[in-house]
Amino acid sequence: MVKETVIKTVNLNCRYGALQVLKDLNLEIHRNEIFGIIGPANSGKTTFLRALNRLNFLNASYSQDGEIFFADKNLKNICDNILRKRIGIIFALPQVLPVSIYNNIAYGPKVHGIAKKDAIEQIVEESLKKASLWDEVKDRLDSPAMKLSGGQQQRLCIARTLAVEPDVILYDEHCSGLDPISTAKIEDAMQQLKETYTQILVTNNTKQAARVSERCAFFLMGELIELDETAALFTEPKDKRTDDYITGRFG
Amino acid sequence: MHRRISEYIIESLIRLSGFLVIAFVFLIFLFLLRDSLSLFKEYKIGEFLFGRNWLPISEPPKFGIVPLFLGSIYVTAGAIVICVPVGIAAAMFIAEVAPTFLKNILKSLIEILAAIPSVVLGFIGIVWLSPYLKQTMGLSTGMCGLTGSLLLAFMALPTIISISEDALVGVPRAYKEAAFGLGATRWQALWRIVLPAASPGIIAGVMLGIGRVIGETMVVMMVTGNSPVVPTSILQPLRTLTATIAGEMGETVSGSEHYFALFAVGLVLFIITFIINFIADSCLRRARK
Ligand SMILES: Nc1ncnc2c1ncn2[C@@H]1O[C@H](COP(=O)(O)OP(=O)(O)O)[C@@H](O)[C@H]1O
Ligand SMILES: [Mg+2]
């Protein structure tokens, strides 16, 4: 089976001021896979994700060269807000907005020009169902989103991202602040989403990457050290540094 | 042991100053109330509150506060209509749009603006603004409510801008990133996310600005024409509560009816300002939660 490439980077270099954070990165991400990225802190995982939807450019000191392609189109030729609608991101800390559960999700569709009330209501319900949150909140959609638990907030953020109908979802250590049960619920939701979306999962938890992802990349100090099928990467890593990291010998 | 004693003394001093402030406000209120009540022994409170004529030296004198009250409302409302949108827009520009160097210049300019004495503004109003308005709008006199509103708006702007700007800057970056991450444009993020999140602080800034406008005396006395008649338009000469007290206090005999009437005007002013500050305060408290 030939896999369709959704995202492709060619000699991608990223810098904050003079600090080089990603070096000559070349990789391809396939449609509908869960692509894991592991590596110690400061190895450039977050920067990579935020390069894909150009959020890095909110930082004035950031610069990059090399190319990124999304669905065969160079990122440079895609309007920022259209790109970010199609490549959604879930942050490490759930960034719920200080409004109701309903309005957190309604915000995205409204931004993209959907105005009809019943259309938005339907989107809210569907997104919450896809993020496995609907049953827990359906009776209190108007209560403040800030009152939800951490795990619920993170699923709300997933629902909010789904509401703008992306193709790709980026997760940046999105379970790092959560307990095992909330994490399990979120991983379940990710498995459900596999049929429709391409997902890129950055995690500081190697076990999670082993559990959830199909292919996995190991980043170290801004370089891609190894990329393989997850099973292969975790059982017989080719690079010694990968082996050291996944067996917990450094980092 | 020494430490304990000195801490105790400092703590008591701080508490004492707190109580003193409360006591002063309370005493001022009592003082105003006492002298105002002296008026109402001889003059009906209904005629004071609802009388449409302020003729303190006619025979018998009339102390109807309506023209003064309306004068204050006209000038204040005019100033609010001008300074609130301008102030919020300026705060948005400084907080979200302007590049750093321009931001710094604007912020220090605003500080300077806040430091201009109101007499100077009144002077500018007399020699420049009022003749200009008279000419461009074809008025019979430039000494009118609008002139006062414009100058007061100018005086309230620094307060509104700096407090609103603080509120906007204080909105967590995460909200903005969340909005951008969903594909919002900068304007959509600002309008739909940042502005509502900052709104309690902005409202507080606006209320404090308005408080300043209502209490201001010098400018309105200099430029609004000082005519205590019920105004029908902001383009007419009128007179405010504050200007009345400041203008007439020197001419009254201490203990006369007129004298007490001015205190009653002061009491009304005190109550209005108190209410506004109270609202501003509760907005700020909500913002901090
Ligand atoms: N906003 C920023 N400004 C300057 N340097 C940054 C910024 N964000 C990240 N960095 C630097 O870039 C490097 C990679 O960071 P990051 O992409 O966050 O790594 P990771 O997510 O793998 O921990 C680190 O050395 C970090 O200090
Ligand atoms: Mg990170």
XYZ file of C-alpha atoms in Angstrom, chain B residues 40-175:
136
model
C -33.654 71.978 54.124
C -34.895 73.507 57.390
C -35.901 76.585 55.413
C -35.998 75.366 51.822
C -38.079 72.423 50.613
C -35.967 69.469 49.527
C -38.370 68.790 46.642
C -37.834 72.291 45.266
C -34.112 71.825 45.595
C -34.030 68.510 43.780
C -36.634 69.256 41.110
C -36.587 73.044 40.799
C -35.751 74.263 37.327
C -34.305 77.626 38.365
C -31.041 78.397 40.082
C -31.417 82.072 41.115
C -29.518 82.447 44.381
C -29.664 86.242 44.586
C -33.225 86.901 43.430
C -35.934 87.661 45.962
C -36.987 85.097 47.112
C -33.932 83.049 46.054
C -34.421 79.849 44.111
C -32.159 76.865 44.508
C -33.375 74.382 41.877
C -30.547 72.020 41.080
C -31.980 70.652 37.806
C -30.133 73.030 35.431
C -26.834 72.365 37.172
C -27.429 68.650 37.317
C -28.353 68.552 33.639
C -25.390 70.777 32.844
C -23.110 68.231 34.484
C -24.860 65.355 32.699
C -24.610 67.025 29.271
C -20.954 67.880 29.604
C -20.099 64.515 31.124
C -22.111 62.500 28.622
C -20.511 64.440 25.782
C -17.073 63.755 27.212
C -17.847 60.043 27.660
C -19.099 59.642 24.112
C -15.818 61.099 22.913
C -13.272 59.631 25.301
C -14.478 56.047 25.719
C -14.198 54.873 22.110
C -11.068 56.910 21.480
C -9.486 55.738 24.724
C -10.226 52.049 24.174
C -9.095 52.184 20.564
C -5.868 53.879 21.611
C -5.301 51.267 24.317
C -5.859 48.484 21.778
C -3.412 50.110 19.423
C -0.739 50.480 22.085
C -1.227 47.011 23.548
C -1.639 44.959 20.399
C -0.614 46.774 17.263
C 2.094 49.369 17.820
C 5.744 48.293 17.469
C 7.766 48.534 20.672
C 9.464 51.857 20.017
C 6.171 53.563 19.164
C 4.566 51.929 22.180
C 7.171 53.459 24.483
C 6.828 56.899 22.936
C 3.036 56.800 23.225
C 3.116 55.627 26.811
C 5.354 58.471 27.932
C 3.292 60.956 25.920
C 0.219 59.795 27.772
C 1.948 60.266 31.084
C 2.764 63.831 30.083
C -0.821 64.334 29.015
C -1.986 63.277 32.471
C 0.297 65.850 34.048
C -1.075 68.910 32.221
C -2.782 71.122 34.835
C -6.445 71.657 34.070
C -6.028 75.455 34.105
C -3.730 75.120 31.126
C -6.303 73.056 29.289
C -8.951 75.637 30.168
C -6.700 78.324 28.787
C -6.236 76.406 25.543
C -10.013 76.014 25.483
C -10.595 79.747 25.770
C -8.022 81.028 23.320
C -8.103 78.281 20.735
C -10.814 75.611 20.948
C -13.848 77.758 21.650
C -13.211 80.330 18.874
C -12.503 77.416 16.554
C -15.773 75.664 17.400
C -17.688 78.905 17.157
C -16.384 79.490 13.673
C -16.569 75.986 12.225
C -19.976 75.140 13.686
C -21.508 78.585 13.362
C -22.394 78.950 17.040
C -23.385 82.187 18.744
C -20.718 81.492 21.331
C -17.906 78.997 21.594
C -18.227 78.936 25.376
C -20.554 75.959 25.481
C -21.058 72.423 26.677
C -19.244 70.858 23.732
C -16.061 72.810 24.415
C -16.128 71.522 27.967
C -16.842 67.962 26.815
C -13.904 67.954 24.432
C -11.463 69.216 27.033
C -12.790 66.848 29.688
C -12.517 63.950 27.270
C -8.918 64.948 26.765
C -8.381 64.904 30.519
C -9.986 61.496 30.984
C -8.059 59.867 28.144
C -4.800 59.162 30.008
C -6.655 57.312 32.773
C -8.747 55.291 30.367
C -5.865 54.483 28.057
C -3.372 53.427 30.681
C -5.759 51.272 32.714
C -7.283 49.652 29.614
C -3.843 49.009 28.207
C -2.803 47.269 31.415
C -5.937 45.156 31.244
C -5.288 44.189 27.614
C -1.637 43.349 28.219
C -2.669 41.299 31.254
C -4.762 38.911 29.172
C -2.908 35.566 29.235
C -0.940 34.869 26.078
C -2.493 31.428 26.073
C -5.878 32.863 25.074
